[in-house]
Short mmCIF file of C-alpha atoms (C1' of nucleotides) in Angstrom, two decimals:
data_model
loop_
_atom_site.label_atom_id
_atom_site.label_comp_id
_atom_site.label_asym_id
_atom_site.label_seq_id
_atom_site.Cartn_x
_atom_site.Cartn_y
_atom_site.Cartn_z
CA MET J 100 0.94 -39.70 -2.30
CA SER J 101 3.92 -38.32 -0.88
CA ILE J 102 7.78 -39.00 -0.56
CA GLU J 103 6.89 -39.94 3.20
CA GLN J 104 5.01 -42.85 2.16
CA SER J 105 7.49 -43.71 -0.41
CA ILE J 106 10.34 -44.03 2.41
CA LEU J 107 8.00 -45.78 4.65
CA ALA J 108 7.24 -48.32 1.95
CA VAL J 109 10.83 -48.69 1.06
CA LEU J 110 11.73 -49.16 4.89
CA SER J 111 9.33 -51.98 5.05
CA PHE J 112 10.81 -54.12 2.68
CA TRP J 113 14.41 -53.98 4.56
CA PRO J 114 16.33 -51.57 6.75
CA SER J 115 18.01 -48.84 4.23
CA THR J 116 20.18 -45.84 3.96
CA GLY J 117 19.05 -42.47 2.48
CA TYR J 118 21.42 -43.41 -0.59
CA ASN J 119 19.94 -46.96 -0.97
CA ILE J 120 16.20 -45.36 -0.95
CA LYS J 121 17.12 -43.45 -3.72
CA ALA J 122 18.68 -46.09 -5.60
CA GLU J 123 15.62 -48.29 -5.17
CA PHE J 124 13.30 -45.78 -6.79
CA GLU J 125 15.85 -45.43 -9.80
CA HIS J 126 15.36 -48.64 -11.18
CA LYS J 127 12.03 -49.26 -10.32
CA ALA J 128 10.96 -45.91 -11.72
CA ALA J 129 10.63 -47.70 -14.66
CA GLY J 130 7.19 -46.41 -15.27
CA LEU J 131 5.79 -47.89 -12.00
CA TYR J 132 7.02 -45.59 -9.35
CA TRP J 133 9.12 -42.76 -9.78
CA GLY J 134 12.21 -41.19 -8.43
CA MET J 135 12.98 -38.81 -5.78
CA SER J 136 16.18 -36.45 -4.95
CA TYR J 137 18.54 -36.51 -2.02
CA GLY J 138 17.25 -32.96 -1.06
CA SER J 139 14.26 -34.65 -0.41
CA ILE J 140 15.32 -37.74 1.20
CA TYR J 141 17.68 -36.88 3.90
CA PRO J 142 15.74 -33.81 5.36
CA LYS J 143 12.37 -36.31 5.20
CA LEU J 144 14.51 -39.07 7.01
CA LYS J 145 15.74 -36.87 9.66
CA LYS J 146 12.05 -35.36 10.18
CA LEU J 147 10.42 -39.13 10.27
CA GLU J 148 13.18 -39.76 12.92
CA GLU J 149 12.09 -36.81 15.31
CA GLU J 150 8.64 -38.03 14.87
CA GLY J 151 9.79 -41.61 16.06
CA LEU J 152 8.64 -43.44 12.70
CA VAL J 153 12.02 -44.68 11.60
CA HIS J 154 15.13 -45.29 13.93
CA PRO J 155 18.72 -45.72 12.70
CA ILE J 156 20.22 -48.89 13.38
CA GLU J 157 23.74 -49.71 14.86
CA GLN J 158 26.22 -50.59 12.14
CA GLU J 159 29.26 -53.10 12.73
CA GLU J 160 32.22 -51.14 12.52
CA GLY J 161 33.45 -52.05 9.20
CA GLY J 162 32.80 -49.95 6.74
CA ARG J 163 32.15 -46.57 5.85
CA LYS J 164 29.91 -44.41 7.87
CA LYS J 165 26.00 -44.91 7.00
CA LYS J 166 22.92 -45.02 8.59
CA LEU J 167 20.56 -47.48 8.06
CA TYR J 168 17.34 -46.82 8.90
CA GLU J 169 14.58 -49.28 10.30
CA LEU J 170 10.98 -48.60 10.98
CA THR J 171 9.40 -48.44 14.52
CA ALA J 172 6.58 -49.85 15.93
CA LYS J 173 4.92 -46.59 15.20
CA GLY J 174 6.27 -46.43 11.69
CA TRP J 175 4.80 -49.77 10.80
CA GLN J 176 1.26 -48.31 12.44
CA GLU J 177 1.79 -45.17 10.13
CA PHE J 178 2.93 -47.16 6.79
CA GLU J 179 -0.25 -50.23 7.41
CA ASN J 180 -2.62 -46.92 8.02
CA TRP J 181 -1.52 -45.66 4.84
CA LEU J 182 -1.98 -48.92 2.99
CA GLN J 183 -5.66 -49.14 4.31
CA LEU J 184 -6.86 -45.65 3.10
CA PRO J 185 -8.27 -45.54 -0.26
CA PRO J 186 -5.70 -44.37 -3.01
CA ALA J 187 -6.22 -41.21 -4.65
CA TYR J 188 -7.36 -41.59 -8.53
CA PRO J 189 -4.10 -41.38 -10.45
CA ILE J 190 -3.99 -38.08 -12.40
CA ILE J 191 -2.61 -38.73 -15.99
CA ARG J 192 -0.42 -35.93 -17.18
CA ASP J 193 0.63 -36.83 -20.43
CA GLU J 194 2.19 -34.28 -22.73
CA LEU J 195 1.72 -36.44 -25.98
CA LEU J 196 -2.18 -36.38 -25.15
CA MET J 197 -2.35 -32.77 -24.58
CA LYS J 198 -0.41 -32.09 -27.81
CA MET J 199 -2.67 -34.41 -29.69
CA SER J 200 -5.64 -32.61 -28.44
CA THR J 201 -4.44 -29.07 -29.43
CA TRP J 202 -3.04 -29.94 -32.51
CA HIS J 203 -4.07 -27.99 -35.56
CA GLU J 204 -4.32 -28.21 -39.24
CA ASP J 205 -1.80 -26.07 -40.52
CA MET J 206 0.82 -28.12 -38.29
CA GLU J 207 2.54 -30.83 -40.19
CA SER J 208 1.16 -34.49 -38.99
CA SER J 209 4.82 -35.78 -39.56
CA ILE J 210 5.75 -34.13 -36.63
CA LEU J 211 3.03 -35.71 -34.70
CA ILE J 212 4.23 -39.07 -36.05
CA SER J 213 7.76 -38.96 -34.94
CA HIS J 214 6.27 -38.32 -31.38
CA LEU J 215 4.18 -41.28 -31.67
CA LEU J 216 7.37 -43.01 -32.72
CA LYS J 217 9.68 -41.86 -29.81
CA ARG J 218 6.88 -42.85 -27.50
CA LYS J 219 6.65 -46.28 -29.01
CA GLU J 220 10.25 -46.99 -28.68
CA LYS J 221 10.25 -45.71 -24.80
CA THR J 222 7.19 -47.72 -24.09
CA GLU J 223 8.48 -51.02 -25.71
CA ASP J 224 11.33 -50.73 -23.93
CA LEU J 225 9.53 -50.21 -20.99
CA LEU J 226 7.59 -53.41 -21.52
CA GLY J 227 10.63 -55.33 -21.87
CA PHE J 228 12.01 -54.14 -18.48
CA VAL J 229 8.25 -55.01 -16.82
CA LYS J 230 8.17 -58.28 -18.55
CA ALA J 231 11.75 -59.23 -17.44
CA TRP J 232 11.59 -57.88 -14.19
CA PRO J 233 9.67 -60.62 -12.02
CA THR J 234 12.22 -63.42 -13.29
CA ASN J 235 15.75 -61.55 -13.28
CA GLY J 236 16.54 -63.50 -10.14
CA ILE J 237 17.17 -60.45 -8.06
CA SER J 238 14.14 -58.63 -7.51
CA TYR J 239 11.88 -59.00 -4.57
CA ILE J 240 8.49 -59.11 -5.70
CA SER J 241 5.45 -60.49 -3.55
CA ASP J 242 2.57 -62.01 -5.21
CA VAL J 243 0.16 -59.10 -4.60
CA GLY J 244 2.82 -57.15 -6.05
CA MET J 245 2.82 -59.21 -9.00
CA LEU J 246 -0.60 -57.48 -9.93
CA SER J 247 0.85 -54.00 -10.30
CA ILE J 248 3.33 -55.74 -12.83
CA ARG J 249 0.40 -57.33 -14.80
CA TYR J 250 -1.14 -53.77 -14.66
CA ALA J 251 1.90 -52.30 -16.53
CA GLU J 252 1.71 -54.96 -19.00
CA LEU J 253 -1.93 -54.76 -20.02
CA ARG J 254 -1.61 -50.69 -19.76
CA LEU J 255 1.55 -50.84 -21.70
CA GLU J 256 0.37 -53.37 -24.41
CA ALA J 257 -2.66 -51.25 -25.03
CA GLU J 258 -0.69 -48.16 -25.47
CA LEU J 259 1.28 -49.76 -28.29
CA LYS J 260 -1.64 -50.92 -29.84
CA TRP J 261 -2.85 -47.62 -29.77
CA ILE J 262 0.07 -45.99 -31.06
CA GLU J 263 0.12 -48.57 -34.14
CA GLU J 264 -3.48 -47.51 -34.71
CA SER J 265 -2.79 -43.87 -34.55
CA ILE J 266 0.05 -43.63 -36.96
CA HIS J 267 -1.47 -45.65 -39.15
CA ALA J 268 -4.58 -43.25 -39.19
CA LEU J 269 -2.39 -40.37 -39.39
CA GLU J 270 -0.51 -41.75 -42.55
CA ASN J 271 -3.27 -42.60 -44.46
CA ASN J 272 -5.33 -39.71 -43.42
CA HIS J 273 -8.30 -40.95 -42.09
CA LEU J 274 -8.85 -39.99 -38.59
CA PRO J 275 -12.04 -40.45 -36.38
CA LYS J 276 -14.55 -37.54 -37.04
CA GLY J 277 -14.31 -34.75 -34.33
CA GLN J 278 -16.85 -32.69 -33.09
CA ASP J 279 -17.01 -29.06 -33.90
CA PRO J 280 -20.73 -27.71 -33.39
CA ASN J 281 -19.49 -23.87 -33.50
CA GLY J 282 -16.93 -24.13 -36.58
CA ASN J 283 -14.10 -23.61 -34.41
CA THR J 284 -11.71 -25.08 -36.60
CA GLU J 285 -12.47 -22.70 -39.25
CA LYS J 286 -12.29 -19.84 -36.78
CA LEU J 287 -9.00 -21.16 -35.14
CA LEU J 288 -6.89 -21.26 -38.50
CA ALA J 289 -8.38 -17.98 -39.49
CA ARG J 290 -7.19 -16.34 -35.90
CA ARG J 291 -3.90 -18.01 -36.65
CA ARG J 292 -3.48 -16.91 -39.86
CA GLY J 293 -4.60 -13.22 -39.20
CA GLN J 294 -1.52 -13.11 -36.81
CA SER J 295 0.81 -14.33 -39.84
CA VAL J 296 3.25 -16.63 -37.50
CA LYS J 297 5.97 -17.36 -39.32
CA GLY J 298 6.34 -21.14 -39.83
CA LYS J 299 8.51 -23.89 -38.83
CA MET Q 287 4.75 -29.67 -19.17
CA SER Q 288 3.78 -26.66 -17.29
CA ILE Q 289 0.85 -24.51 -16.66
CA GLU Q 290 2.10 -22.02 -19.23
CA GLN Q 291 1.80 -24.21 -21.86
CA SER Q 292 -1.74 -25.42 -20.86
CA ILE Q 293 -2.69 -21.76 -20.97
CA LEU Q 294 -1.45 -21.01 -24.58
CA ALA Q 295 -3.17 -24.56 -25.40
CA VAL Q 296 -6.59 -23.25 -24.07
CA LEU Q 297 -5.90 -19.78 -25.80
CA SER Q 298 -5.32 -21.56 -29.06
CA PHE Q 299 -9.09 -22.85 -29.38
CA TRP Q 300 -10.52 -19.43 -28.26
CA PRO Q 301 -9.58 -16.19 -26.46
CA SER Q 302 -10.66 -16.78 -22.65
CA THR Q 303 -10.77 -15.17 -19.62
CA GLY Q 304 -8.84 -16.46 -16.49
CA TYR Q 305 -11.82 -17.78 -15.05
CA ASN Q 306 -12.55 -19.68 -18.14
CA ILE Q 307 -9.54 -21.28 -18.76
CA LYS Q 308 -10.06 -22.94 -15.31
CA ALA Q 309 -13.45 -24.07 -16.19
CA GLU Q 310 -12.09 -25.36 -19.27
CA PHE Q 311 -9.82 -27.89 -17.38
CA GLU Q 312 -12.49 -28.37 -14.85
CA HIS Q 313 -14.67 -30.76 -16.60
CA LYS Q 314 -12.02 -31.71 -19.42
CA ALA Q 315 -9.73 -32.86 -16.36
CA ALA Q 316 -11.71 -36.16 -16.92
CA GLY Q 317 -8.70 -37.98 -16.86
CA LEU Q 318 -7.08 -36.67 -19.91
CA TYR Q 319 -6.06 -33.18 -18.71
CA TRP Q 320 -5.78 -31.68 -15.15
CA GLY Q 321 -6.78 -29.03 -13.11
CA MET Q 322 -5.10 -25.54 -12.03
CA SER Q 323 -5.54 -22.90 -9.42
CA TYR Q 324 -6.41 -19.39 -9.65
CA GLY Q 325 -3.35 -18.75 -7.86
CA SER Q 326 -1.42 -20.34 -10.55
CA ILE Q 327 -3.39 -18.85 -13.50
CA TYR Q 328 -3.67 -14.86 -13.04
CA PRO Q 329 0.03 -14.47 -11.87
CA LYS Q 330 0.89 -16.44 -15.25
CA LEU Q 331 -1.48 -14.94 -17.31
CA LYS Q 332 0.23 -11.47 -16.09
CA LYS Q 333 3.83 -12.82 -16.70
CA LEU Q 334 2.67 -14.06 -20.21
CA GLU Q 335 1.31 -10.30 -20.98
CA GLU Q 336 4.53 -8.96 -19.97
CA GLU Q 337 6.26 -11.12 -22.41
CA GLY Q 338 4.28 -10.41 -25.13
CA LEU Q 339 2.50 -13.76 -25.58
CA VAL Q 340 -0.73 -13.03 -24.85
CA HIS Q 341 -2.84 -9.77 -24.91
CA PRO Q 342 -6.22 -8.57 -23.45
CA ILE Q 343 -8.67 -7.92 -26.03
CA GLU Q 344 -11.16 -5.02 -25.72
CA GLN Q 345 -14.29 -6.01 -24.15
CA GLU Q 346 -17.68 -4.86 -25.20
CA GLU Q 347 -19.30 -2.69 -22.48
CA GLY Q 348 -21.84 -4.70 -21.97
CA GLY Q 349 -21.56 -7.00 -18.87
CA ARG Q 350 -19.17 -7.09 -16.32
CA LYS Q 351 -15.50 -6.49 -16.18
CA LYS Q 352 -13.34 -9.24 -17.64
CA LYS Q 353 -10.27 -9.52 -19.28
CA LEU Q 354 -10.28 -11.67 -22.43
CA TYR Q 355 -6.74 -12.98 -23.53
CA GLU Q 356 -5.99 -13.59 -26.97
CA LEU Q 357 -2.65 -15.15 -28.55
CA THR Q 358 -0.30 -12.82 -30.15
CA ALA Q 359 1.79 -13.80 -33.24
CA LYS Q 360 4.80 -14.70 -30.45
CA GLY Q 361 2.27 -16.83 -28.31
CA TRP Q 362 1.18 -18.69 -31.39
CA GLN Q 363 4.86 -19.16 -32.24
CA GLU Q 364 5.65 -20.22 -28.69
CA PHE Q 365 2.71 -22.50 -28.45
CA GLU Q 366 3.66 -24.27 -31.85
CA ASN Q 367 7.24 -24.73 -30.67
CA TRP Q 368 6.17 -26.41 -28.03
CA LEU Q 369 3.44 -28.67 -30.18
CA GLN Q 370 7.25 -29.66 -32.16
CA LEU Q 371 8.93 -30.51 -29.10
CA PRO Q 372 9.27 -34.14 -28.21
CA PRO Q 373 6.82 -34.69 -25.33
CA ALA Q 374 8.14 -35.85 -22.17
CA TYR Q 375 7.28 -39.77 -21.38
CA PRO Q 376 4.65 -39.56 -18.72
CA ILE Q 377 5.46 -41.06 -15.35
CA ILE Q 378 2.59 -42.69 -13.55
CA ARG Q 379 2.11 -41.86 -9.97
CA ASP Q 380 -0.35 -44.16 -9.11
CA GLU Q 381 -1.14 -44.68 -5.41
CA LEU Q 382 -2.95 -47.86 -5.84
CA LEU Q 383 0.06 -49.42 -7.65
CA MET Q 384 2.24 -48.32 -4.74
CA LYS Q 385 0.00 -49.69 -2.11
CA MET Q 386 -0.25 -53.39 -4.08
CA SER Q 387 3.65 -53.43 -4.35
CA THR Q 388 4.32 -52.97 -0.98
CA TRP Q 389 1.32 -55.00 0.21
CA HIS Q 390 1.97 -57.98 2.79
CA GLU Q 391 0.50 -60.78 4.05
CA ASP Q 392 -0.76 -59.47 7.40
CA MET Q 393 -2.70 -56.99 5.71
CA GLU Q 394 -6.41 -58.28 5.06
CA SER Q 395 -7.07 -58.51 1.34
CA SER Q 396 -10.33 -57.65 1.75
CA ILE Q 397 -9.11 -53.64 2.08
CA LEU Q 398 -7.17 -54.32 -0.88
CA ILE Q 399 -10.21 -55.34 -3.12
CA SER Q 400 -12.55 -52.34 -1.84
CA HIS Q 401 -9.63 -50.08 -2.98
CA LEU Q 402 -9.96 -52.19 -6.45
CA LEU Q 403 -13.80 -51.54 -6.28
CA LYS Q 404 -13.37 -47.89 -5.73
CA ARG Q 405 -10.72 -47.79 -8.39
CA LYS Q 406 -13.47 -49.35 -10.52
CA GLU Q 407 -16.36 -47.25 -9.90
CA LYS Q 408 -14.43 -44.20 -10.86
CA THR Q 409 -12.65 -45.62 -13.97
CA GLU Q 410 -16.09 -46.67 -15.31
CA ASP Q 411 -17.56 -43.17 -14.76
CA LEU Q 412 -14.92 -41.68 -16.52
CA LEU Q 413 -14.85 -44.63 -19.38
CA GLY Q 414 -18.59 -43.02 -19.86
CA PHE Q 415 -17.77 -39.76 -19.76
CA VAL Q 416 -14.73 -40.26 -22.56
CA LYS Q 417 -17.46 -42.16 -24.80
CA ALA Q 418 -19.99 -39.59 -24.44
CA TRP Q 419 -17.85 -36.55 -24.82
CA PRO Q 420 -17.10 -36.82 -28.75
CA THR Q 421 -20.83 -36.71 -29.40
CA ASN Q 422 -22.33 -34.30 -26.68
CA GLY Q 423 -23.05 -31.62 -29.50
CA ILE Q 424 -21.12 -29.23 -27.32
CA SER Q 425 -17.48 -29.69 -26.96
CA TYR Q 426 -14.91 -29.17 -29.76
CA ILE Q 427 -12.46 -31.81 -30.50
CA SER Q 428 -10.25 -31.90 -33.73
CA ASP Q 429 -9.92 -34.89 -35.83
CA VAL Q 430 -6.55 -35.42 -34.33
CA GLY Q 431 -7.81 -34.79 -31.02
CA MET Q 432 -10.12 -37.84 -31.36
CA LEU Q 433 -6.90 -39.67 -31.20
CA SER Q 434 -6.61 -38.86 -27.49
CA ILE Q 435 -10.07 -39.74 -26.82
CA ARG Q 436 -9.38 -42.95 -28.33
CA TYR Q 437 -6.11 -43.58 -26.24
CA ALA Q 438 -8.58 -42.89 -23.03
CA GLU Q 439 -10.70 -45.36 -24.17
CA LEU Q 440 -8.22 -48.34 -24.62
CA ARG Q 441 -6.59 -47.54 -21.44
CA LEU Q 442 -9.60 -47.17 -19.24
CA GLU Q 443 -10.90 -50.56 -20.90
CA ALA Q 444 -7.75 -52.18 -20.18
CA GLU Q 445 -7.95 -50.93 -16.70
CA LEU Q 446 -11.27 -52.10 -15.93
CA LYS Q 447 -10.09 -55.68 -17.25
CA TRP Q 448 -7.08 -55.68 -14.97
CA ILE Q 449 -9.41 -54.91 -12.12
CA GLU Q 450 -11.55 -57.64 -12.45
CA GLU Q 451 -8.89 -60.04 -12.74
CA SER Q 452 -7.14 -58.54 -9.89
CA ILE Q 453 -10.30 -58.74 -8.00
CA HIS Q 454 -10.94 -62.69 -8.67
CA ALA Q 455 -6.88 -63.37 -8.19
CA LEU Q 456 -7.40 -61.94 -4.45
CA GLU Q 457 -10.70 -63.52 -4.17
CA ASN Q 458 -9.95 -66.97 -4.93
CA ASN Q 459 -6.23 -66.85 -3.58
CA HIS Q 460 -4.78 -67.77 -6.93
CA LEU Q 461 -2.19 -64.71 -7.11
CA PRO Q 462 0.75 -65.06 -9.87
CA LYS Q 463 3.80 -66.18 -8.26
CA GLY Q 464 6.14 -63.48 -7.28
CA GLN Q 465 10.04 -63.59 -6.74
CA ASP Q 466 11.82 -63.58 -3.61
CA PRO Q 467 15.58 -64.96 -3.90
CA ASN Q 468 16.35 -63.83 -0.45
CA GLY Q 469 13.07 -65.01 1.83
CA ASN Q 470 12.29 -61.46 2.11
CA THR Q 471 8.61 -61.96 2.89
CA GLU Q 472 9.69 -64.00 5.97
CA LYS Q 473 12.27 -61.47 7.06
CA LEU Q 474 9.74 -58.87 6.16
CA LEU Q 475 6.87 -60.62 8.34
CA ALA Q 476 9.24 -61.14 11.39
CA ARG Q 477 10.27 -57.88 11.73
CA ARG Q 478 7.14 -56.54 11.63
CA ARG Q 479 6.03 -58.94 14.19
CA GLY Q 480 9.12 -58.12 16.28
CA GLN Q 481 7.55 -54.60 16.75
CA SER Q 482 4.51 -56.02 17.71
CA VAL Q 483 2.14 -53.69 15.48
CA LYS Q 484 -1.29 -53.30 17.21
CA GLY Q 485 -3.83 -54.43 14.52
CA LYS Q 486 -6.72 -52.80 12.71
"C1'" DG A 571 -32.41 -9.58 -0.44
"C1'" DA A 572 -30.48 -13.82 -0.46
"C1'" DG A 573 -27.80 -17.23 -2.53
"C1'" DT A 574 -25.22 -18.59 -6.86
"C1'" DG A 575 -22.10 -18.17 -10.48
"C1'" DC A 576 -19.19 -15.12 -13.02
"C1'" DA A 577 -14.43 -12.71 -12.39
"C1'" DT A 578 -10.01 -11.24 -10.43
"C1'" DG A 579 -6.22 -11.10 -7.83
"C1'" DT A 580 -3.03 -11.90 -3.56
"C1'" DA A 581 -0.21 -13.97 0.50
"C1'" DA A 582 1.49 -17.75 2.99
"C1'" DT A 583 2.77 -22.01 2.68
"C1'" DT A 584 3.82 -26.45 1.05
"C1'" DC A 585 6.58 -29.60 -1.45
"C1'" DG A 586 9.89 -30.57 -4.12
"C1'" DT A 587 13.94 -30.37 -7.22
"C1'" DT A 588 18.79 -28.54 -8.45
"C1'" DA A 589 23.14 -27.19 -7.27
"C1'" DC A 590 26.40 -27.11 -4.17
"C1'" DA A 591 29.85 -29.17 -0.89
"C1'" DT A 592 32.16 -32.86 1.48
"C1'" DG A 593 34.64 -37.01 1.86
"C1'" DA A 594 35.63 -41.94 2.27
"C1'" DT A 595 36.34 -46.69 -0.28
"C1'" DT A 596 36.91 -49.59 -3.87
"C1'" DC A 597 39.16 -51.14 -7.97
"C1'" DA A 598 41.39 -50.76 -12.27
"C1'" DT X 898 46.78 -42.28 -8.55
"C1'" DG X 899 42.60 -41.18 -10.47
"C1'" DA X 900 37.84 -42.31 -11.40
"C1'" DA X 901 33.50 -44.54 -10.20
"C1'" DT X 902 30.81 -45.35 -6.27
"C1'" DC X 903 29.03 -45.11 -1.84
"C1'" DA X 904 27.74 -41.79 1.08
"C1'" DT X 905 25.64 -37.70 3.73
"C1'" DG X 906 23.73 -33.34 3.96
"C1'" DT X 907 22.64 -27.95 2.98
"C1'" DA X 908 21.00 -23.60 0.59
"C1'" DA X 909 18.52 -21.60 -2.98
"C1'" DC X 910 15.36 -21.61 -5.71
"C1'" DG X 911 10.71 -22.86 -8.30
"C1'" DA X 912 6.57 -24.30 -9.13
"C1'" DA X 913 2.05 -24.59 -7.69
"C1'" DT X 914 -1.57 -24.88 -3.94
"C1'" DT X 915 -4.62 -23.12 -0.48
"C1'" DA X 916 -6.54 -19.63 1.89
"C1'" DC X 917 -7.85 -15.17 1.65
"C1'" DA X 918 -10.04 -11.06 0.33
"C1'" DT X 919 -13.11 -8.94 -2.94
"C1'" DG X 920 -17.09 -7.58 -5.59
"C1'" DC X 921 -20.75 -7.44 -9.70
"C1'" DA X 922 -24.76 -9.63 -11.88
"C1'" DC X 923 -28.45 -12.56 -12.21
"C1'" DT X 924 -32.58 -15.14 -10.36
"C1'" DC X 925 -35.58 -16.74 -7.23
#
DNA sequence: GAGTGCATGTAATTCGTTACATGATTCA
DNA sequence: TGAATCATGTAACGAATTACATGCACTC
């Protein structure tokens, strides 16, 4: 999914300026969506206008110069076509998981625990935000949209549970048993130590 | 996190060729990691070699030409430095959530249900794979690495639960109540209908 | 001897970000 | 009057993908 669809999606809620679109993604970026830069937005809006998917609507002469964009019929069409296309399966790019998967015994597990604690903090913040959002009296969330809020809640709660579990396992040294059919752990440590890496 | 770190991480397990690195990410890409193309790998390996982080190791003259890369002392250092750096908080880019958040009443909810069903299928597959992996007798997974497997399990199970819940809510029309302080739903539908978008 | 899998690489292109450049309006 | 916020835009750069190009080795 691209920036183009995101812009159409925001404009479906209400006509917006480029500046506004960015702001919209700024606070909702709270784990559900994601940000984008002006360097993407403005050129894309221009392109969408050329393609006839959006058009700037007249601005009352009252304030500063700004271009409020609205969807055209073609723009609505494009947006709804996209809604109907089966969404791509999300790819998880989680640096913490990558680090855990490649962690090895010569590394201090206390460092990994500190990574987990940092993750916990951020996840708790996010969960707080997500829970407060639907009743903050400001934001617009449709009934169907609430399902995605519910998703975020379940996901973040599962994550917190896992963090607790993981820290506990690391601290008390009863990790689940992995699988090492070729004695890789040994070999890895030998290769590494053979290079005599200076610690820290 | 970049391709560079991913390559170092794979090489920490065992010396590998470029081809091999891709293969490694191919099957593990099962939701935990992610793929990368030859167009990224080979140029990056060359760059890493120039920087002295990896070096090609002699190949027995037995087979085809191939370059097996191994980490240098500097390479190990770099890798472990990266392990110690606090991981970035993952950004969720989930097209399904985006679509749900911007869904509107003039859209057939049966289409959304079909999106959910497709998601369910893929998630079930992935969960099956993730559960089987640690005991397939082939793959290497360290004890710490098992924690990330556990994460995937919890996350995917939470997702399945949410999918059931969501389909049920959509089918029986008892969605959670959203929030619409400015009567946006009305306005949206009016704007859209004003453009007389042809259905389908 | 044809197809598949192993193996390496480059060139063009896409998508997006960062940094830069500018300026009006609001408010303390 | 000076800072913060609203507002628009471009140019340079970066990271990665896709498509292209090549060729050996093994197996049926």
